[in-house]
Tab-separated table of C-alpha atoms and ligand atoms in Angstrom:
chain	number	residue	atom	x	y	z
A	1	MET	CA	0.000	0.000	0.000
A	2	LYS	CA	0.982	3.656	-0.336
A	3	ALA	CA	2.098	5.508	2.769
A	4	MET	CA	3.839	8.757	3.556
A	5	THR	CA	6.889	7.871	5.607
A	6	TYR	CA	9.775	9.600	7.339
A	7	ARG	CA	13.052	7.891	8.235
A	8	GLN	CA	14.809	10.843	9.890
A	9	TYR	CA	13.746	13.826	11.952
A	10	GLY	CA	13.634	17.178	10.200
A	11	GLY	CA	11.628	19.578	8.066
A	12	PRO	CA	8.591	18.771	5.889
A	13	ASP	CA	10.764	17.275	3.135
A	14	VAL	CA	11.722	14.245	5.243
A	15	VAL	CA	8.183	13.000	4.541
A	16	THR	CA	8.149	11.004	1.300
A	17	LEU	CA	5.887	8.564	-0.510
A	18	ALA	CA	6.742	4.880	-0.059
A	19	GLU	CA	5.298	1.463	-0.772
A	20	VAL	CA	4.870	-0.503	2.457
A	21	ALA	CA	3.215	-3.783	3.416
A	22	LYS	CA	-0.574	-3.645	3.776
A	23	PRO	CA	-1.513	-4.676	7.329
A	24	SER	CA	-3.870	-7.556	7.996
A	25	PRO	CA	-6.201	-7.601	10.988
A	26	LYS	CA	-5.593	-9.835	13.996
A	27	PRO	CA	-8.662	-11.647	15.400
A	28	ASN	CA	-9.588	-8.638	17.588
A	29	GLU	CA	-8.833	-6.001	14.951
A	30	VAL	CA	-10.562	-4.029	12.228
A	31	LEU	CA	-8.822	-3.235	8.910
A	32	ILE	CA	-9.725	0.300	7.799
A	33	ARG	CA	-9.402	1.615	4.277
A	34	ILE	CA	-8.414	5.217	5.015
A	35	LEU	CA	-10.161	7.945	3.038
A	36	ALA	CA	-9.019	10.993	4.970
A	37	THR	CA	-6.521	11.789	7.716
A	38	THR	CA	-4.864	14.955	9.048
A	39	VAL	CA	-1.509	16.574	9.682
A	40	THR	CA	-1.613	17.839	13.265
A	41	SER	CA	0.670	19.604	15.698
A	42	GLY	CA	1.349	16.078	16.998
A	43	ASP	CA	2.747	15.102	13.586
A	44	TYR	CA	4.822	18.269	13.564
A	45	ARG	CA	6.255	17.392	16.986
A	46	ALA	CA	7.088	13.777	16.043
A	47	ARG	CA	8.575	14.758	12.678
A	48	SER	CA	10.674	17.723	13.791
A	49	LEU	CA	11.401	16.718	17.388
A	50	ASP	CA	10.752	20.390	18.121
A	51	LEU	CA	9.251	19.800	21.555
A	52	PRO	CA	8.312	22.056	24.462
A	53	ALA	CA	11.329	23.075	26.578
A	54	GLY	CA	12.963	20.216	28.444
A	55	PHE	CA	11.310	17.382	26.495
A	56	GLY	CA	14.236	16.748	24.063
A	57	LEU	CA	15.543	13.520	25.570
A	58	ILE	CA	12.080	12.223	26.431
A	59	GLY	CA	11.053	12.904	22.834
A	60	ARG	CA	13.860	10.689	21.509
A	61	LEU	CA	12.944	7.956	23.991
A	62	VAL	CA	9.322	8.124	22.857
A	63	PHE	CA	9.770	8.540	19.095
A	64	GLY	CA	13.092	6.708	18.572
A	65	ILE	CA	16.661	7.491	19.664
A	66	ALA	CA	18.478	7.499	16.312
A	67	GLY	CA	15.441	8.014	14.091
A	68	PRO	CA	11.694	7.534	14.045
A	69	ARG	CA	10.566	4.130	15.321
A	70	GLN	CA	7.137	4.546	13.665
A	71	PRO	CA	7.832	5.782	10.111
A	72	ILE	CA	4.186	6.575	9.313
A	73	LEU	CA	2.704	9.690	10.933
A	74	GLY	CA	-0.995	10.518	11.300
A	75	THR	CA	-2.892	10.530	14.592
A	76	GLU	CA	-6.485	10.376	13.321
A	77	LEU	CA	-8.450	9.074	10.358
A	78	ALA	CA	-11.810	8.457	8.738
A	79	GLY	CA	-12.468	5.540	6.442
A	80	ILE	CA	-14.369	2.377	5.676
A	81	VAL	CA	-13.951	-0.997	7.320
A	82	GLU	CA	-12.546	-3.377	4.725
A	83	ALA	CA	-12.228	-6.509	6.850
A	84	VAL	CA	-12.647	-7.609	10.439
A	85	GLY	CA	-10.883	-10.234	12.553
A	86	SER	CA	-12.734	-13.341	13.661
A	87	ASP	CA	-13.465	-12.021	17.186
A	88	VAL	CA	-14.822	-8.623	16.121
A	89	VAL	CA	-18.527	-8.111	16.842
A	90	ASN	CA	-19.229	-4.356	16.732
A	91	PHE	CA	-17.908	-3.523	13.248
A	92	ASN	CA	-18.616	-4.988	9.829
A	93	PRO	CA	-17.033	-4.562	6.398
A	94	GLY	CA	-18.504	-1.440	4.813
A	95	ASP	CA	-18.968	0.450	8.108
A	96	GLU	CA	-17.871	4.072	7.992
A	97	VAL	CA	-15.599	4.794	10.955
A	98	ILE	CA	-13.336	7.328	12.604
A	99	ALA	CA	-10.306	6.316	14.638
A	100	PHE	CA	-7.721	8.005	16.831
A	101	PRO	CA	-4.471	6.036	17.014
A	102	GLY	CA	-3.040	9.182	18.684
A	103	GLY	CA	0.550	8.654	19.776
A	104	ALA	CA	0.695	5.315	17.943
A	105	TYR	CA	0.361	7.283	14.644
A	106	GLY	CA	0.234	5.280	11.359
A	107	SER	CA	-2.702	7.010	9.614
A	108	HIS	CA	-0.882	8.611	6.658
A	109	ALA	CA	-1.433	5.506	4.576
A	110	GLU	CA	-4.050	3.672	2.567
A	111	TYR	CA	-4.836	1.227	5.388
A	112	ARG	CA	-4.506	0.889	9.140
A	113	THR	CA	-5.696	-1.685	11.630
A	114	MET	CA	-7.268	-0.743	14.961
A	115	PRO	CA	-8.253	-2.991	17.863
A	116	GLU	CA	-12.032	-3.189	18.077
A	117	ALA	CA	-11.746	-2.205	21.761
A	118	GLY	CA	-9.546	0.786	20.911
A	119	THR	CA	-10.273	4.403	20.025
A	120	ILE	CA	-12.536	3.732	17.046
A	121	ALA	CA	-16.177	4.751	16.535
A	122	HIS	CA	-18.785	4.788	13.832
A	123	LYS	CA	-18.490	7.923	11.724
A	124	PRO	CA	-21.179	10.569	12.301
A	125	ALA	CA	-23.394	10.339	9.207
A	126	ASN	CA	-23.726	14.118	8.941
A	127	LEU	CA	-19.990	14.623	8.362
A	128	SER	CA	-17.941	14.219	5.200
A	129	PHE	CA	-14.896	11.961	5.512
A	130	GLU	CA	-12.675	15.055	5.521
A	131	GLU	CA	-14.631	16.546	8.431
A	132	ALA	CA	-14.814	13.250	10.288
A	133	ALA	CA	-11.050	12.764	10.014
A	134	SER	CA	-10.629	16.163	11.721
A	135	LEU	CA	-12.755	15.371	14.716
A	136	SER	CA	-10.644	13.503	17.195
A	137	PHE	CA	-7.172	15.041	17.703
A	138	GLY	CA	-8.383	18.338	19.175
A	139	SER	CA	-11.408	16.878	20.943
A	140	MET	CA	-9.598	13.890	22.457
A	141	THR	CA	-7.262	16.474	24.025
A	142	ALA	CA	-9.740	19.192	25.027
A	143	LEU	CA	-12.401	16.843	26.443
A	144	PRO	CA	-10.338	15.008	29.080
A	145	PHE	CA	-8.389	18.141	30.049
A	146	LEU	CA	-11.569	20.172	30.587
A	147	ARG	CA	-13.860	17.479	31.999
A	148	ASP	CA	-11.500	15.236	34.001
A	149	LYS	CA	-8.489	17.373	34.897
A	150	ALA	CA	-10.025	20.863	35.173
A	151	ARG	CA	-13.379	19.487	36.432
A	152	ILE	CA	-15.341	22.065	34.419
A	153	LYS	CA	-18.794	22.959	35.807
A	154	ALA	CA	-21.802	24.631	34.223
A	155	GLY	CA	-21.781	28.347	34.829
A	156	GLU	CA	-17.996	28.615	35.103
A	157	SER	CA	-16.070	31.035	32.921
A	158	VAL	CA	-13.434	29.627	30.568
A	159	LEU	CA	-10.761	31.496	28.606
A	160	VAL	CA	-9.366	29.562	25.621
A	161	VAL	CA	-6.016	30.969	24.475
A	162	GLY	CA	-5.275	29.718	20.958
A	163	ALA	CA	-8.972	29.279	20.216
A	164	SER	CA	-8.516	28.843	16.443
A	165	GLY	CA	-6.202	25.799	16.490
A	166	ALA	CA	-7.206	22.144	16.520
A	167	VAL	CA	-7.304	21.916	20.313
A	168	GLY	CA	-8.691	25.436	20.738
A	169	THR	CA	-11.637	25.037	18.343
A	170	ALA	CA	-12.584	21.839	20.168
A	171	ALA	CA	-12.079	23.434	23.599
A	172	VAL	CA	-14.386	26.353	22.776
A	173	GLN	CA	-17.183	24.010	21.669
A	174	ILE	CA	-16.740	21.463	24.468
A	175	ALA	CA	-16.576	24.151	27.189
A	176	ARG	CA	-19.734	25.681	25.755
A	177	HIS	CA	-21.377	22.245	25.709
A	178	PHE	CA	-20.614	21.850	29.424
A	179	GLY	CA	-22.459	25.101	30.097
A	180	ALA	CA	-19.470	27.400	30.529
A	181	GLU	CA	-19.295	31.084	29.625
A	182	VAL	CA	-16.544	30.971	26.980
A	183	THR	CA	-14.073	33.641	25.898
A	184	GLY	CA	-11.731	32.843	23.006
A	185	VAL	CA	-8.367	34.482	22.349
A	186	THR	CA	-7.214	34.642	18.735
A	187	SER	CA	-5.888	37.057	16.107
A	188	THR	CA	-7.964	39.358	13.895
A	189	PRO	CA	-8.539	37.000	10.901
A	190	ASN	CA	-9.887	34.262	13.204
A	191	VAL	CA	-12.254	36.317	15.374
A	192	GLY	CA	-15.290	35.414	13.232
A	193	LEU	CA	-14.426	31.706	13.213
A	194	VAL	CA	-14.101	31.529	17.010
A	195	ALA	CA	-17.382	33.409	17.490
A	196	SER	CA	-19.084	31.029	15.038
A	197	LEU	CA	-18.026	28.083	17.230
A	198	GLY	CA	-20.051	29.461	20.118
A	199	ALA	CA	-17.610	31.635	22.067
A	200	HIS	CA	-19.645	34.215	23.952
A	201	ARG	CA	-16.819	36.693	23.498
A	202	VAL	CA	-13.604	36.835	21.508
A	203	ILE	CA	-10.480	38.776	22.460
A	204	ASP	CA	-8.232	39.747	19.553
A	205	TYR	CA	-4.759	39.355	21.037
A	206	THR	CA	-3.269	41.755	18.486
A	207	LYS	CA	-5.355	44.518	20.096
A	208	THR	CA	-5.934	43.449	23.712
A	209	ASP	CA	-3.875	41.465	26.201
A	210	PHE	CA	-6.399	39.477	28.264
A	211	ALA	CA	-4.019	39.597	31.234
A	212	THR	CA	-4.253	43.378	31.476
A	213	THR	CA	-8.041	43.681	31.287
A	214	GLY	CA	-8.627	43.064	34.993
A	215	GLU	CA	-11.111	40.298	34.118
A	216	THR	CA	-10.967	36.887	35.787
A	217	TRP	CA	-11.876	33.342	34.700
A	218	ASP	CA	-12.415	30.003	36.489
A	219	ILE	CA	-10.409	28.099	33.871
A	220	ILE	CA	-7.755	29.362	31.464
A	221	ILE	CA	-6.815	26.768	28.860
A	222	ASP	CA	-3.622	27.733	27.032
A	223	THR	CA	-2.830	25.829	23.832
A	224	THR	CA	-0.039	28.213	22.805
A	225	GLY	CA	2.578	27.982	25.558
A	226	THR	CA	2.391	31.762	26.026
A	227	VAL	CA	0.585	31.774	29.373
A	228	PRO	CA	2.737	30.639	32.297
A	229	PHE	CA	1.069	30.949	35.708
A	230	VAL	CA	2.927	34.184	36.501
A	231	ARG	CA	1.230	35.788	33.497
A	232	CYS	CA	-2.316	34.770	34.376
A	233	ASP	CA	-2.332	34.525	38.189
A	234	ARG	CA	-4.371	37.720	38.471
A	235	SER	CA	-6.698	36.601	35.639
A	236	LEU	CA	-7.749	33.478	37.560
A	237	LYS	CA	-10.621	33.564	40.022
A	238	ALA	CA	-10.180	32.014	43.486
A	239	GLY	CA	-10.062	28.244	42.884
A	240	GLY	CA	-9.091	28.904	39.264
A	241	ARG	CA	-7.251	26.388	37.078
A	242	LEU	CA	-4.663	27.055	34.374
A	243	VAL	CA	-4.653	24.171	31.864
A	244	ALA	CA	-1.256	24.266	30.162
A	245	ILE	CA	-1.739	22.148	27.047
A	246	GLN	CA	1.685	23.025	25.639
A	247	ALA	CA	3.541	22.740	28.933
A	248	SER	CA	7.314	22.731	29.346
A	249	PHE	CA	8.916	19.815	31.177
A	250	GLY	CA	9.397	22.069	34.205
A	251	GLN	CA	5.735	23.088	34.220
A	252	THR	CA	4.751	19.422	33.919
A	253	LEU	CA	6.869	18.656	36.989
A	254	GLY	CA	5.119	21.460	38.860
A	255	ILE	CA	7.837	24.133	38.735
A	256	GLY	CA	6.237	27.579	39.058
A	257	LYS	CA	2.946	26.175	40.263
A	258	PRO	CA	0.945	28.219	42.778
A	259	SER	CA	1.111	27.537	46.494
A	260	LYS	CA	-1.705	25.470	48.048
A	261	VAL	CA	-2.788	28.554	50.007
A	262	SER	CA	-3.643	30.396	46.771
A	263	GLY	CA	-6.300	27.793	45.982
A	264	LYS	CA	-5.268	27.985	42.336
A	265	GLU	CA	-3.978	25.123	40.246
A	266	VAL	CA	-1.798	24.489	37.184
A	267	ILE	CA	-2.814	21.414	35.192
A	268	ALA	CA	-0.359	19.953	32.683
A	269	GLY	CA	0.798	16.634	31.291
A	270	TYR	CA	-0.800	13.676	29.652
A	271	VAL	CA	-4.404	12.634	29.131
A	272	PRO	CA	-5.326	9.053	28.237
A	273	ALA	CA	-7.156	8.350	24.959
A	274	ARG	CA	-10.308	6.503	26.039
A	275	PRO	CA	-12.467	4.487	23.631
A	276	GLU	CA	-15.616	5.817	25.323
A	277	ASP	CA	-14.434	9.382	24.644
A	278	ILE	CA	-14.186	8.941	20.868
A	279	ARG	CA	-17.712	7.498	20.892
A	280	TYR	CA	-18.874	10.478	22.960
A	281	ILE	CA	-17.171	12.898	20.576
A	282	ALA	CA	-18.767	11.178	17.574
A	283	LYS	CA	-22.148	11.509	19.297
A	284	LEU	CA	-21.621	15.223	19.952
A	285	ALA	CA	-20.681	15.692	16.288
A	286	SER	CA	-23.720	13.768	15.073
A	287	GLN	CA	-25.894	16.060	17.224
A	288	GLY	CA	-24.239	19.114	15.679
A	289	VAL	CA	-22.770	20.124	19.062
A	290	LEU	CA	-19.193	19.644	17.861
A	291	LYS	CA	-18.285	20.925	14.406
A	292	PRO	CA	-14.928	20.011	12.930
A	293	VAL	CA	-13.077	22.943	11.395
A	294	VAL	CA	-11.282	22.043	8.187
A	295	ASP	CA	-8.732	24.565	6.982
A	296	ARG	CA	-6.954	23.091	3.943
A	297	ILE	CA	-7.136	19.766	2.113
A	298	TYR	CA	-4.185	18.141	0.327
A	299	PRO	CA	-3.875	14.789	-1.412
A	300	LEU	CA	-1.941	12.257	0.699
A	301	GLU	CA	0.979	12.418	-1.733
A	302	GLN	CA	1.370	16.140	-0.970
A	303	ALA	CA	1.815	15.519	2.746
A	304	ALA	CA	5.094	17.461	2.776
A	305	LYS	CA	3.218	20.572	1.575
A	306	ALA	CA	0.624	20.033	4.294
A	307	HIS	CA	3.395	19.695	6.901
A	308	ALA	CA	4.946	22.953	5.692
A	309	TYR	CA	1.621	24.719	6.242
A	310	VAL	CA	1.146	23.163	9.703
A	311	ASP	CA	4.700	24.268	10.571
A	312	THR	CA	3.633	27.911	10.184
A	313	GLY	CA	1.649	27.544	13.427
A	314	ARG	CA	-1.180	29.522	11.800
A	315	LYS	CA	-3.571	26.772	10.724
A	316	ARG	CA	-7.230	27.080	11.665
A	317	GLY	CA	-8.596	23.817	13.022
A	318	SER	CA	-7.345	20.913	10.920
A	319	VAL	CA	-5.290	20.265	7.785
A	320	VAL	CA	-6.627	17.218	5.972
A	321	LEU	CA	-4.942	14.670	3.704
A	322	THR	CA	-7.202	12.695	1.398
A	323	VAL	CA	-6.516	9.316	-0.128
A	324	ALA	CA	-7.852	10.611	-3.411
A	325	ALA	CA	-8.138	7.378	-5.390
A	326	SER	CA	-10.123	5.714	-2.601
A	327	LEU	CA	-12.397	8.733	-2.081
A	328	ASP	CA	-13.084	9.063	-5.815
A	329	GLU	CA	-13.876	5.373	-6.067
A	330	ILE	CA	-16.234	5.488	-3.088
A	331	ARG	CA	-17.942	8.629	-4.342
A	332	SER	CA	-18.450	7.322	-7.840
A	333	ASN	CA	-19.994	4.089	-6.555
A	334	ARG	CA	-22.134	5.424	-3.739
A	335	VAL	CA	-24.688	8.122	-3.199
A	336	GLY	CA	-25.105	9.941	0.062
A	337	ALA	CA	-25.066	13.414	1.520
A	338	ALA	CA	-22.343	12.400	3.933
A	339	LEU	CA	-20.017	11.730	1.014
A	340	ALA	CA	-20.531	15.056	-0.728
A	341	VAL	CA	-17.544	17.348	-0.944
A	342	GLY	CA	-18.285	20.665	0.722
A	343	HIS	CA	-20.932	19.267	3.032
A	344	PRO	CA	-23.077	22.067	4.525
A	345	GLY	CA	-21.504	23.402	7.689
A	346	SER	CA	-18.009	22.531	6.659
A	347	THR	CA	-15.332	25.108	6.097
A	348	LEU	CA	-13.763	23.090	3.308
A	349	ALA	CA	-11.324	24.912	1.103
A	350	ARG	CA	-9.547	22.867	-1.525
A	351	THR	CA	-5.953	23.748	-2.266
B	401	NAP	N1	-0.726	17.939	26.209
B	401	NAP	C1	-1.258	17.226	25.237
B	401	NAP	O1	-1.680	16.102	25.442
B	401	NAP	C2	-1.387	17.829	23.865
B	401	NAP	C3	-2.251	17.253	22.925
B	401	NAP	C4	-2.402	17.877	21.692
B	401	NAP	C5	-1.660	19.021	21.390
B	401	NAP	N2	-0.785	19.493	22.311
B	401	NAP	C6	-0.004	20.726	22.028
B	401	NAP	O2	-0.938	21.794	22.033
B	401	NAP	C7	-0.483	22.818	21.171
B	401	NAP	C8	-1.643	23.283	20.294
B	401	NAP	O3	-2.011	22.249	19.426
B	401	NAP	P1	-2.990	22.529	18.204
B	401	NAP	O4	-3.064	21.253	17.462
B	401	NAP	O5	-4.213	23.185	18.653
B	401	NAP	O6	-2.097	23.576	17.368
B	401	NAP	P2	-2.445	24.293	16.019
B	401	NAP	O7	-3.746	23.826	15.494
B	401	NAP	O8	-1.250	24.219	15.139
B	401	NAP	O9	-2.588	25.831	16.509
B	401	NAP	C9	-2.570	26.820	15.549
B	401	NAP	C10	-3.360	27.998	16.064
B	401	NAP	O10	-2.676	28.596	17.188
B	401	NAP	C11	-3.024	29.963	17.194
B	401	NAP	N3	-2.024	30.753	17.924
B	401	NAP	C12	-0.688	30.737	17.744
B	401	NAP	N4	-0.117	31.599	18.613
B	401	NAP	C13	-1.122	32.170	19.335
B	401	NAP	C14	-1.180	33.132	20.399
B	401	NAP	N5	-0.080	33.676	20.884
B	401	NAP	N6	-2.399	33.454	20.915
B	401	NAP	C15	-3.531	32.894	20.441
B	401	NAP	N7	-3.540	31.985	19.427
B	401	NAP	C16	-2.352	31.628	18.884
B	401	NAP	C17	-3.055	30.359	15.730
B	401	NAP	O11	-3.988	31.380	15.566
B	401	NAP	P3	-3.500	32.834	15.087
B	401	NAP	O12	-2.976	32.631	13.688
B	401	NAP	O13	-4.759	33.634	15.177
B	401	NAP	O14	-2.434	33.286	16.034
B	401	NAP	C18	-3.521	29.070	15.028
B	401	NAP	O15	-4.882	29.123	14.632
B	401	NAP	C19	0.705	22.238	20.405
B	401	NAP	O16	1.883	22.762	20.964
B	401	NAP	C20	0.637	20.753	20.668
B	401	NAP	O17	1.924	20.174	20.658
B	401	NAP	C21	-0.640	18.949	23.531
């Protein structure tokens, strides 16, 4: 099968097209024909080894000391089940699915297997494959950080810094879903997008620094690494939580965290990818509560171009890769609103 692979760490050009063995499902696994996947900040991190401060050595231990251990990037996908192992009961050939291999990567290819009990769910019927592929990376981060770690409650106020990225667009919508009063922080071109996702208010950081407004929030979720506790201490209410999504190693260890007496908290680190969460996210999307934001779409073979765009740090929501031959074949043989390019509600823009 075709896959985009990288054999050394570096810039976008280390990603090249290769022919690799097609996987076959074990008894408990599902074989997915991938129709769409994404290039995320997670792919950027694994490809470049440009990691938050202090994570250099850990990054090599995780991704491979001398070079990448997993040569195929891609944390999330949408596709069609091609075959199932003998023990699989919840999926059948022909089922449309989304999956989130997350840190196991391997989605920038024509096929991938997933354990039936893993982070795989039926695809929301109201989403195109491109939209569905964009659903999980941001949401599978924002949901557990907000719900489990920050213990978000209805009526609380939440500030999302970096509200236009993959994690930020999900955080705005999920916080809103949990009944929070949401403020997004973004730059001028993205103000309309963040408002359209349900933010009650949007702060344009090129005009206003939230930290100097005198306002306070219960939760500040920072996806940009620009908000250490010292910068937002006075912007947090009593009992407030800073969720540092892009935390340095020091922050993760608790350096610079507030004293117990302050009643404030810094939350950083890792969140587990739970199978029940991807099903929950798919349900929210099918109800129209969670809308994937698709920025640009590239054919799989142009993954290096997609990486170069992601590297700018300016993408809005997700950058999609399509397995064009498979999508064209599916679309020419099947009818269905879910398969239509430019599905209503999407922000699709073909490159
Ligand atoms: N801890 C975890 O488990 C975990 C999981 C996933 C991701 N992450 C990390 O979280 C970070 C964000 O990931 P992502 O996928 O959301 O990134 P992304 O999609 O690449 O974020 C791009 C967005 O960030 C915005 N941005 C950049 N600088 C900003 C600033 N100073 N203020 C406000 N917005 C700013 C940009 O908007 P403008 O153009 O308007 O500035 C752009 O829309 C990455 O560092 C990633 O490694 C951590």
